[in-house]
Amino acid sequence: MMITHAAALTIALCLDRLIGDPPAWPHPVRWIGSFIIWLERRLNKGESRKLKGMIGVFTVVGITTLITVLVVYGSYQIHWIAGFVLETILITSALASKSLADAAKEVSIPLQKGEMEEARTKLSWIVGRDTENLNESAIARGTIETVAENTSDGVTAPMFWGLLFGAPGIWGYKAINTGDSLVGYKNERYHEYGWASAKLDDVANWIPARITALLMLLTIKPAQGKRSALLKGLPAQAKKHPSPNSGWGEAAVALLLHIKLGGTNTYQGVVSNRPVIGLSDDPLTVHHIDQTITIMHRTAWLFIACCWIGGMLYDFTFTWR
């Protein structure tokens, strides 16, 4: 029942906000990542690499989902309380609201103190771009973009699939997302092999990304303009991003805070020019990072509220039948 999933998601989000992902604890994402790399080293060679990539991603997602189904089903067979508790734990370990907020604060705290070198170093831990020469505004931009994009990938998209299919849905999604983050690059090594991982991730995030952006617009008072105007301008701004999904979170934050995201980055010395999202030329500051973290947290709770509403409507409809 979806209402049970909504209850597990609520408790899981509370636990994630309290304890996050303790570094010493084993984490399924690491196991999934190791499996993805193990398969890639064996399959990503010779001809038909795109087909091999499809086999790789569906193998990882299928095995991850199957194991989660068997574990959850077995625990429910023992007792429904055991099943609910285990499912809640599995869901908690798939959410990243605290770790995402903590990573952003690791950048904002030294940035606020004027400790630029430390801020640049901490930013390099969460972004792929070169950070050695970034000023305060560019450091803030990288942090804001990371939180805005990963609000969906790390928080609301897992909850979306968890509402539909419980812990197996969440961990099937996490397997897809992990695959994209490891092999979904358009470089020489992964261009063909990682194609399936990237496309499957686009499909899995299509609905959650758009729901997340809409909810973001409800979290705080817009820095400028009316919410209806922001809603109207959201699709056009989101489509500037090269990803079909990542731009939605960034566009929502940029419009809410009346800032600009995107623009020029360098990756290992290579300049990359991305379209600018947003409308203002004001410099970005630590305050904008803090506001983005607030948007992320409030969006998660709004998503939980939607899960309860959707779960009750679904269960009532099918119970009535």
PDB file of C-alpha atoms in Angstrom, residues 12-268:
ATOM      1  CA  ALA A  12      13.325   7.889   6.667  1.00  0.00           C
ATOM      2  CA  LEU A  13      13.563  11.599   5.866  1.00  0.00           C
ATOM      3  CA  CYS A  14      13.510  12.419   9.589  1.00  0.00           C
ATOM      4  CA  LEU A  15      16.281   9.897  10.223  1.00  0.00           C
ATOM      5  CA  ASP A  16      18.294  11.203   7.293  1.00  0.00           C
ATOM      6  CA  ARG A  17      18.056  14.760   8.628  1.00  0.00           C
ATOM      7  CA  LEU A  18      19.247  13.545  12.045  1.00  0.00           C
ATOM      8  CA  ILE A  19      22.023  11.090  11.237  1.00  0.00           C
ATOM      9  CA  GLY A  20      22.653  11.241   7.492  1.00  0.00           C
ATOM     10  CA  ASP A  21      25.205   8.716   6.229  1.00  0.00           C
ATOM     11  CA  PRO A  22      27.776   7.985   8.964  1.00  0.00           C
ATOM     12  CA  PRO A  23      31.118   7.426   7.139  1.00  0.00           C
ATOM     13  CA  ALA A  24      31.929   4.257   9.084  1.00  0.00           C
ATOM     14  CA  TRP A  25      28.659   2.545   8.149  1.00  0.00           C
ATOM     15  CA  PRO A  26      28.517   0.246   5.100  1.00  0.00           C
ATOM     16  CA  HIS A  27      26.573   1.807   2.265  1.00  0.00           C
ATOM     17  CA  PRO A  28      24.854  -0.039  -0.624  1.00  0.00           C
ATOM     18  CA  VAL A  29      25.870   2.664  -3.125  1.00  0.00           C
ATOM     19  CA  ARG A  30      29.501   1.670  -2.662  1.00  0.00           C
ATOM     20  CA  TRP A  31      28.650  -1.980  -3.387  1.00  0.00           C
ATOM     21  CA  ILE A  32      26.607  -0.998  -6.434  1.00  0.00           C
ATOM     22  CA  GLY A  33      29.410   1.251  -7.663  1.00  0.00           C
ATOM     23  CA  SER A  34      31.970  -1.536  -7.272  1.00  0.00           C
ATOM     24  CA  PHE A  35      29.729  -3.900  -9.238  1.00  0.00           C
ATOM     25  CA  ILE A  36      29.276  -1.316 -12.011  1.00  0.00           C
ATOM     26  CA  ILE A  37      33.035  -0.803 -12.332  1.00  0.00           C
ATOM     27  CA  TRP A  38      33.671  -4.572 -12.245  1.00  0.00           C
ATOM     28  CA  LEU A  39      31.221  -5.111 -15.115  1.00  0.00           C
ATOM     29  CA  GLU A  40      32.516  -2.138 -17.083  1.00  0.00           C
ATOM     30  CA  ARG A  41      36.094  -3.442 -17.034  1.00  0.00           C
ATOM     31  CA  ARG A  42      34.933  -6.730 -18.490  1.00  0.00           C
ATOM     32  CA  LEU A  43      32.343  -5.506 -20.979  1.00  0.00           C
ATOM     33  CA  ASN A  44      33.633  -2.152 -22.228  1.00  0.00           C
ATOM     34  CA  LYS A  45      35.965  -3.515 -24.895  1.00  0.00           C
ATOM     35  CA  GLY A  46      35.825  -4.639 -28.493  1.00  0.00           C
ATOM     36  CA  GLU A  47      32.734  -4.136 -30.647  1.00  0.00           C
ATOM     37  CA  SER A  48      29.041  -3.546 -29.794  1.00  0.00           C
ATOM     38  CA  ARG A  49      29.893  -1.438 -26.753  1.00  0.00           C
ATOM     39  CA  LYS A  50      26.505   0.248 -26.742  1.00  0.00           C
ATOM     40  CA  LEU A  51      24.790  -3.135 -26.505  1.00  0.00           C
ATOM     41  CA  LYS A  52      27.216  -4.230 -23.822  1.00  0.00           C
ATOM     42  CA  GLY A  53      26.446  -1.048 -21.900  1.00  0.00           C
ATOM     43  CA  MET A  54      22.748  -1.891 -22.056  1.00  0.00           C
ATOM     44  CA  ILE A  55      23.469  -5.378 -20.748  1.00  0.00           C
ATOM     45  CA  GLY A  56      25.604  -3.875 -17.979  1.00  0.00           C
ATOM     46  CA  VAL A  57      23.098  -1.335 -16.733  1.00  0.00           C
ATOM     47  CA  PHE A  58      20.119  -3.695 -16.813  1.00  0.00           C
ATOM     48  CA  THR A  59      22.173  -6.351 -15.028  1.00  0.00           C
ATOM     49  CA  VAL A  60      23.074  -3.952 -12.223  1.00  0.00           C
ATOM     50  CA  VAL A  61      19.548  -2.548 -11.885  1.00  0.00           C
ATOM     51  CA  GLY A  62      17.947  -5.999 -12.085  1.00  0.00           C
ATOM     52  CA  ILE A  63      20.201  -7.607  -9.495  1.00  0.00           C
ATOM     53  CA  THR A  64      19.996  -4.623  -7.129  1.00  0.00           C
ATOM     54  CA  THR A  65      16.206  -4.563  -7.323  1.00  0.00           C
ATOM     55  CA  LEU A  66      15.878  -8.336  -6.984  1.00  0.00           C
ATOM     56  CA  ILE A  67      18.088  -8.467  -3.890  1.00  0.00           C
ATOM     57  CA  THR A  68      16.105  -5.633  -2.287  1.00  0.00           C
ATOM     58  CA  VAL A  69      12.789  -7.352  -3.092  1.00  0.00           C
ATOM     59  CA  LEU A  70      13.968 -10.615  -1.545  1.00  0.00           C
ATOM     60  CA  VAL A  71      15.332  -8.930   1.591  1.00  0.00           C
ATOM     61  CA  VAL A  72      12.212  -6.809   2.118  1.00  0.00           C
ATOM     62  CA  TYR A  73       9.820  -9.668   1.337  1.00  0.00           C
ATOM     63  CA  GLY A  74      11.685 -11.987   3.697  1.00  0.00           C
ATOM     64  CA  SER A  75      11.558  -9.478   6.529  1.00  0.00           C
ATOM     65  CA  TYR A  76       7.819  -8.932   6.064  1.00  0.00           C
ATOM     66  CA  GLN A  77       7.359 -12.701   6.193  1.00  0.00           C
ATOM     67  CA  ILE A  78       8.925 -12.681   9.655  1.00  0.00           C
ATOM     68  CA  HIS A  79       6.630  -9.893  10.890  1.00  0.00           C
ATOM     69  CA  TRP A  80       5.168  -6.751   9.394  1.00  0.00           C
ATOM     70  CA  ILE A  81       7.025  -4.631  11.966  1.00  0.00           C
ATOM     71  CA  ALA A  82      10.337  -6.226  10.979  1.00  0.00           C
ATOM     72  CA  GLY A  83       9.542  -5.583   7.331  1.00  0.00           C
ATOM     73  CA  PHE A  84       8.541  -1.966   7.898  1.00  0.00           C
ATOM     74  CA  VAL A  85      11.616  -1.245  10.017  1.00  0.00           C
ATOM     75  CA  LEU A  86      14.003  -2.809   7.509  1.00  0.00           C
ATOM     76  CA  GLU A  87      12.339  -1.062   4.586  1.00  0.00           C
ATOM     77  CA  THR A  88      12.577   2.261   6.422  1.00  0.00           C
ATOM     78  CA  ILE A  89      16.293   1.695   7.058  1.00  0.00           C
ATOM     79  CA  LEU A  90      16.876   0.874   3.394  1.00  0.00           C
ATOM     80  CA  ILE A  91      15.002   4.004   2.341  1.00  0.00           C
ATOM     81  CA  THR A  92      16.935   6.160   4.833  1.00  0.00           C
ATOM     82  CA  SER A  93      20.261   5.020   3.416  1.00  0.00           C
ATOM     83  CA  ALA A  94      19.120   6.080  -0.068  1.00  0.00           C
ATOM     84  CA  LEU A  95      18.345   9.707   0.880  1.00  0.00           C
ATOM     85  CA  ALA A  96      20.998  12.409   0.891  1.00  0.00           C
ATOM     86  CA  SER A  97      19.449  15.595   2.294  1.00  0.00           C
ATOM     87  CA  LYS A  98      21.823  15.861   5.270  1.00  0.00           C
ATOM     88  CA  SER A  99      24.948  14.885   3.376  1.00  0.00           C
ATOM     89  CA  LEU A 100      24.063  17.358   0.619  1.00  0.00           C
ATOM     90  CA  ALA A 101      23.472  20.173   3.098  1.00  0.00           C
ATOM     91  CA  ASP A 102      26.632  19.309   5.039  1.00  0.00           C
ATOM     92  CA  ALA A 103      28.723  19.314   1.862  1.00  0.00           C
ATOM     93  CA  ALA A 104      27.401  22.769   0.957  1.00  0.00           C
ATOM     94  CA  LYS A 105      28.101  24.073   4.467  1.00  0.00           C
ATOM     95  CA  GLU A 106      31.650  22.722   4.246  1.00  0.00           C
ATOM     96  CA  VAL A 107      32.105  25.243   1.446  1.00  0.00           C
ATOM     97  CA  SER A 108      30.041  28.130   2.835  1.00  0.00           C
ATOM     98  CA  ILE A 109      31.649  28.248   6.300  1.00  0.00           C
ATOM     99  CA  PRO A 110      35.236  28.933   5.142  1.00  0.00           C
ATOM    100  CA  LEU A 111      33.876  31.140   2.345  1.00  0.00           C
ATOM    101  CA  GLN A 112      32.101  33.287   4.925  1.00  0.00           C
ATOM    102  CA  LYS A 113      35.342  33.586   6.906  1.00  0.00           C
ATOM    103  CA  GLY A 114      37.241  34.657   3.807  1.00  0.00           C
ATOM    104  CA  GLU A 115      39.285  31.432   3.766  1.00  0.00           C
ATOM    105  CA  MET A 116      39.242  31.140   0.003  1.00  0.00           C
ATOM    106  CA  GLU A 117      41.729  28.289  -0.410  1.00  0.00           C
ATOM    107  CA  GLU A 118      39.805  26.028   1.936  1.00  0.00           C
ATOM    108  CA  ALA A 119      36.511  26.951   0.266  1.00  0.00           C
ATOM    109  CA  ARG A 120      37.977  26.111  -3.145  1.00  0.00           C
ATOM    110  CA  THR A 121      39.287  22.786  -1.841  1.00  0.00           C
ATOM    111  CA  LYS A 122      35.959  21.836  -0.268  1.00  0.00           C
ATOM    112  CA  LEU A 123      34.137  22.779  -3.475  1.00  0.00           C
ATOM    113  CA  SER A 124      36.461  20.506  -5.469  1.00  0.00           C
ATOM    114  CA  TRP A 125      35.148  17.588  -3.393  1.00  0.00           C
ATOM    115  CA  ILE A 126      31.617  18.013  -4.772  1.00  0.00           C
ATOM    116  CA  VAL A 127      32.109  19.337  -8.330  1.00  0.00           C
ATOM    117  CA  GLY A 128      34.102  18.195 -11.338  1.00  0.00           C
ATOM    118  CA  ARG A 129      35.192  21.667 -12.483  1.00  0.00           C
ATOM    119  CA  ASP A 130      38.562  23.279 -11.764  1.00  0.00           C
ATOM    120  CA  THR A 131      38.337  25.343  -8.577  1.00  0.00           C
ATOM    121  CA  GLU A 132      41.879  26.670  -8.029  1.00  0.00           C
ATOM    122  CA  ASN A 133      41.240  30.204  -9.273  1.00  0.00           C
ATOM    123  CA  LEU A 134      37.546  30.721  -8.480  1.00  0.00           C
ATOM    124  CA  ASN A 135      36.411  33.896  -6.714  1.00  0.00           C
ATOM    125  CA  GLU A 136      33.665  34.074  -4.069  1.00  0.00           C
ATOM    126  CA  SER A 137      30.830  34.367  -6.571  1.00  0.00           C
ATOM    127  CA  ALA A 138      32.067  31.430  -8.664  1.00  0.00           C
ATOM    128  CA  ILE A 139      32.548  29.257  -5.566  1.00  0.00           C
ATOM    129  CA  ALA A 140      29.021  30.098  -4.432  1.00  0.00           C
ATOM    130  CA  ARG A 141      27.691  29.317  -7.920  1.00  0.00           C
ATOM    131  CA  GLY A 142      29.268  25.870  -7.964  1.00  0.00           C
ATOM    132  CA  THR A 143      27.833  25.061  -4.552  1.00  0.00           C
ATOM    133  CA  ILE A 144      24.357  26.349  -5.397  1.00  0.00           C
ATOM    134  CA  GLU A 145      24.273  24.405  -8.669  1.00  0.00           C
ATOM    135  CA  THR A 146      25.266  21.215  -6.859  1.00  0.00           C
ATOM    136  CA  VAL A 147      22.521  21.544  -4.229  1.00  0.00           C
ATOM    137  CA  ALA A 148      19.892  22.642  -6.757  1.00  0.00           C
ATOM    138  CA  GLU A 149      20.604  19.776  -9.153  1.00  0.00           C
ATOM    139  CA  ASN A 150      20.950  17.101  -6.480  1.00  0.00           C
ATOM    140  CA  THR A 151      17.775  18.052  -4.631  1.00  0.00           C
ATOM    141  CA  SER A 152      16.045  15.861  -7.183  1.00  0.00           C
ATOM    142  CA  ASP A 153      18.728  13.223  -7.750  1.00  0.00           C
ATOM    143  CA  GLY A 154      19.549  12.743  -4.074  1.00  0.00           C
ATOM    144  CA  VAL A 155      16.266  13.426  -2.290  1.00  0.00           C
ATOM    145  CA  THR A 156      12.994  13.751  -4.165  1.00  0.00           C
ATOM    146  CA  ALA A 157      13.555  11.356  -7.076  1.00  0.00           C
ATOM    147  CA  PRO A 158      14.379   8.466  -4.693  1.00  0.00           C
ATOM    148  CA  MET A 159      11.244   9.343  -2.709  1.00  0.00           C
ATOM    149  CA  PHE A 160       9.184   9.356  -5.904  1.00  0.00           C
ATOM    150  CA  TRP A 161      10.238   5.813  -6.770  1.00  0.00           C
ATOM    151  CA  GLY A 162       9.982   4.805  -3.118  1.00  0.00           C
ATOM    152  CA  LEU A 163       6.371   5.932  -2.989  1.00  0.00           C
ATOM    153  CA  LEU A 164       5.538   3.815  -6.028  1.00  0.00           C
ATOM    154  CA  PHE A 165       7.535   0.691  -5.232  1.00  0.00           C
ATOM    155  CA  GLY A 166       8.969   0.986  -1.717  1.00  0.00           C
ATOM    156  CA  ALA A 167      12.617   0.189  -0.977  1.00  0.00           C
ATOM    157  CA  PRO A 168      13.054  -1.899  -4.173  1.00  0.00           C
ATOM    158  CA  GLY A 169      11.924   1.114  -6.212  1.00  0.00           C
ATOM    159  CA  ILE A 170      14.372   3.405  -4.441  1.00  0.00           C
ATOM    160  CA  TRP A 171      17.329   1.072  -4.832  1.00  0.00           C
ATOM    161  CA  GLY A 172      16.497   0.308  -8.444  1.00  0.00           C
ATOM    162  CA  TYR A 173      16.600   4.064  -9.011  1.00  0.00           C
ATOM    163  CA  LYS A 174      19.844   4.441  -7.048  1.00  0.00           C
ATOM    164  CA  ALA A 175      21.433   1.750  -9.236  1.00  0.00           C
ATOM    165  CA  ILE A 176      20.414   3.732 -12.338  1.00  0.00           C
ATOM    166  CA  ASN A 177      21.673   7.001 -10.872  1.00  0.00           C
ATOM    167  CA  THR A 178      24.963   5.492  -9.716  1.00  0.00           C
ATOM    168  CA  GLY A 179      25.522   3.994 -13.143  1.00  0.00           C
ATOM    169  CA  ASP A 180      25.030   7.372 -14.789  1.00  0.00           C
ATOM    170  CA  SER A 181      27.434   9.069 -12.366  1.00  0.00           C
ATOM    171  CA  LEU A 182      30.146   6.477 -13.025  1.00  0.00           C
ATOM    172  CA  VAL A 183      29.906   5.677 -16.736  1.00  0.00           C
ATOM    173  CA  GLY A 184      27.393   8.120 -18.229  1.00  0.00           C
ATOM    174  CA  TYR A 185      30.019  10.430 -19.696  1.00  0.00           C
ATOM    175  CA  LYS A 186      30.416  11.548 -23.292  1.00  0.00           C
ATOM    176  CA  ASN A 187      34.139  10.898 -23.402  1.00  0.00           C
ATOM    177  CA  GLU A 188      36.129   8.426 -25.493  1.00  0.00           C
ATOM    178  CA  ARG A 189      35.938   5.608 -22.942  1.00  0.00           C
ATOM    179  CA  TYR A 190      32.254   5.819 -22.001  1.00  0.00           C
ATOM    180  CA  HIS A 191      30.616   7.445 -25.021  1.00  0.00           C
ATOM    181  CA  GLU A 192      29.132   4.170 -26.269  1.00  0.00           C
ATOM    182  CA  TYR A 193      29.197   1.969 -23.179  1.00  0.00           C
ATOM    183  CA  GLY A 194      27.652   4.630 -20.929  1.00  0.00           C
ATOM    184  CA  TRP A 195      24.936   5.641 -23.407  1.00  0.00           C
ATOM    185  CA  ALA A 196      22.298   3.312 -21.913  1.00  0.00           C
ATOM    186  CA  SER A 197      23.089   4.384 -18.349  1.00  0.00           C
ATOM    187  CA  ALA A 198      22.739   8.062 -19.260  1.00  0.00           C
ATOM    188  CA  LYS A 199      19.489   7.566 -21.171  1.00  0.00           C
ATOM    189  CA  LEU A 200      17.927   5.387 -18.459  1.00  0.00           C
ATOM    190  CA  ASP A 201      18.838   8.014 -15.868  1.00  0.00           C
ATOM    191  CA  ASP A 202      17.156  10.676 -18.016  1.00  0.00           C
ATOM    192  CA  VAL A 203      13.965   8.592 -18.111  1.00  0.00           C
ATOM    193  CA  ALA A 204      14.010   7.834 -14.371  1.00  0.00           C
ATOM    194  CA  ASN A 205      14.444  11.513 -13.464  1.00  0.00           C
ATOM    195  CA  TRP A 206      12.106  13.091 -16.018  1.00  0.00           C
ATOM    196  CA  ILE A 207       8.976  13.281 -13.829  1.00  0.00           C
ATOM    197  CA  PRO A 208      10.672  13.812 -10.424  1.00  0.00           C
ATOM    198  CA  ALA A 209      12.820  16.684 -11.739  1.00  0.00           C
ATOM    199  CA  ARG A 210       9.795  18.624 -12.927  1.00  0.00           C
ATOM    200  CA  ILE A 211       7.749  17.974  -9.787  1.00  0.00           C
ATOM    201  CA  THR A 212      10.734  19.050  -7.698  1.00  0.00           C
ATOM    202  CA  ALA A 213      11.153  22.328  -9.575  1.00  0.00           C
ATOM    203  CA  LEU A 214       7.466  23.175  -9.161  1.00  0.00           C
ATOM    204  CA  LEU A 215       7.635  22.459  -5.423  1.00  0.00           C
ATOM    205  CA  MET A 216      10.800  24.541  -5.107  1.00  0.00           C
ATOM    206  CA  LEU A 217       8.873  27.589  -6.292  1.00  0.00           C
ATOM    207  CA  LEU A 218       6.567  27.196  -3.268  1.00  0.00           C
ATOM    208  CA  THR A 219       9.282  27.053  -0.602  1.00  0.00           C
ATOM    209  CA  ILE A 220      10.284  30.687  -0.045  1.00  0.00           C
ATOM    210  CA  LYS A 221       9.175  34.147  -1.088  1.00  0.00           C
ATOM    211  CA  PRO A 222      10.647  35.080  -4.491  1.00  0.00           C
ATOM    212  CA  ALA A 223      13.444  37.640  -4.290  1.00  0.00           C
ATOM    213  CA  GLN A 224      11.780  39.547  -7.113  1.00  0.00           C
ATOM    214  CA  GLY A 225       8.524  39.249  -9.033  1.00  0.00           C
ATOM    215  CA  LYS A 226       5.472  37.087  -8.541  1.00  0.00           C
ATOM    216  CA  ARG A 227       5.417  33.331  -8.219  1.00  0.00           C
ATOM    217  CA  SER A 228       3.121  33.053 -11.232  1.00  0.00           C
ATOM    218  CA  ALA A 229       5.695  34.835 -13.401  1.00  0.00           C
ATOM    219  CA  LEU A 230       8.424  32.480 -12.180  1.00  0.00           C
ATOM    220  CA  LEU A 231       6.254  29.483 -12.987  1.00  0.00           C
ATOM    221  CA  LYS A 232       5.660  30.808 -16.484  1.00  0.00           C
ATOM    222  CA  GLY A 233       9.365  31.362 -17.090  1.00  0.00           C
ATOM    223  CA  LEU A 234      10.550  28.090 -15.549  1.00  0.00           C
ATOM    224  CA  PRO A 235      10.404  25.818 -18.651  1.00  0.00           C
ATOM    225  CA  ALA A 236      12.320  28.247 -20.850  1.00  0.00           C
ATOM    226  CA  GLN A 237      15.085  28.658 -18.284  1.00  0.00           C
ATOM    227  CA  ALA A 238      15.277  24.913 -17.562  1.00  0.00           C
ATOM    228  CA  LYS A 239      15.683  24.065 -21.247  1.00  0.00           C
ATOM    229  CA  LYS A 240      18.907  26.103 -21.406  1.00  0.00           C
ATOM    230  CA  HIS A 241      20.684  23.348 -19.474  1.00  0.00           C
ATOM    231  CA  PRO A 242      22.267  20.612 -21.636  1.00  0.00           C
ATOM    232  CA  SER A 243      20.654  17.943 -19.431  1.00  0.00           C
ATOM    233  CA  PRO A 244      16.915  17.331 -19.928  1.00  0.00           C
ATOM    234  CA  ASN A 245      16.414  17.173 -16.144  1.00  0.00           C
ATOM    235  CA  SER A 246      19.199  18.951 -14.220  1.00  0.00           C
ATOM    236  CA  GLY A 247      18.166  22.367 -15.477  1.00  0.00           C
ATOM    237  CA  TRP A 248      14.798  22.254 -13.730  1.00  0.00           C
ATOM    238  CA  GLY A 249      16.181  22.473 -10.207  1.00  0.00           C
ATOM    239  CA  GLU A 250      18.769  25.050 -11.190  1.00  0.00           C
ATOM    240  CA  ALA A 251      16.188  27.155 -13.009  1.00  0.00           C
ATOM    241  CA  ALA A 252      13.803  27.099 -10.050  1.00  0.00           C
ATOM    242  CA  VAL A 253      16.548  28.234  -7.638  1.00  0.00           C
ATOM    243  CA  ALA A 254      17.860  30.882 -10.044  1.00  0.00           C
ATOM    244  CA  LEU A 255      14.388  32.358 -10.529  1.00  0.00           C
ATOM    245  CA  LEU A 256      13.481  32.218  -6.831  1.00  0.00           C
ATOM    246  CA  LEU A 257      16.699  33.902  -5.672  1.00  0.00           C
ATOM    247  CA  HIS A 258      16.930  36.201  -8.720  1.00  0.00           C
ATOM    248  CA  ILE A 259      20.448  35.033  -9.563  1.00  0.00           C
ATOM    249  CA  LYS A 260      22.313  33.591 -12.530  1.00  0.00           C
ATOM    250  CA  LEU A 261      23.692  30.064 -12.722  1.00  0.00           C
ATOM    251  CA  GLY A 262      25.606  28.313 -15.470  1.00  0.00           C
ATOM    252  CA  GLY A 263      28.148  30.091 -17.651  1.00  0.00           C
ATOM    253  CA  THR A 264      31.847  29.344 -18.063  1.00  0.00           C
ATOM    254  CA  ASN A 265      33.635  26.515 -16.242  1.00  0.00           C
ATOM    255  CA  THR A 266      36.945  24.756 -16.854  1.00  0.00           C
ATOM    256  CA  TYR A 267      37.492  21.015 -16.580  1.00  0.00           C
ATOM    257  CA  GLN A 268      41.143  19.944 -16.382  1.00  0.00           C
TER     258      GLN A 268
END
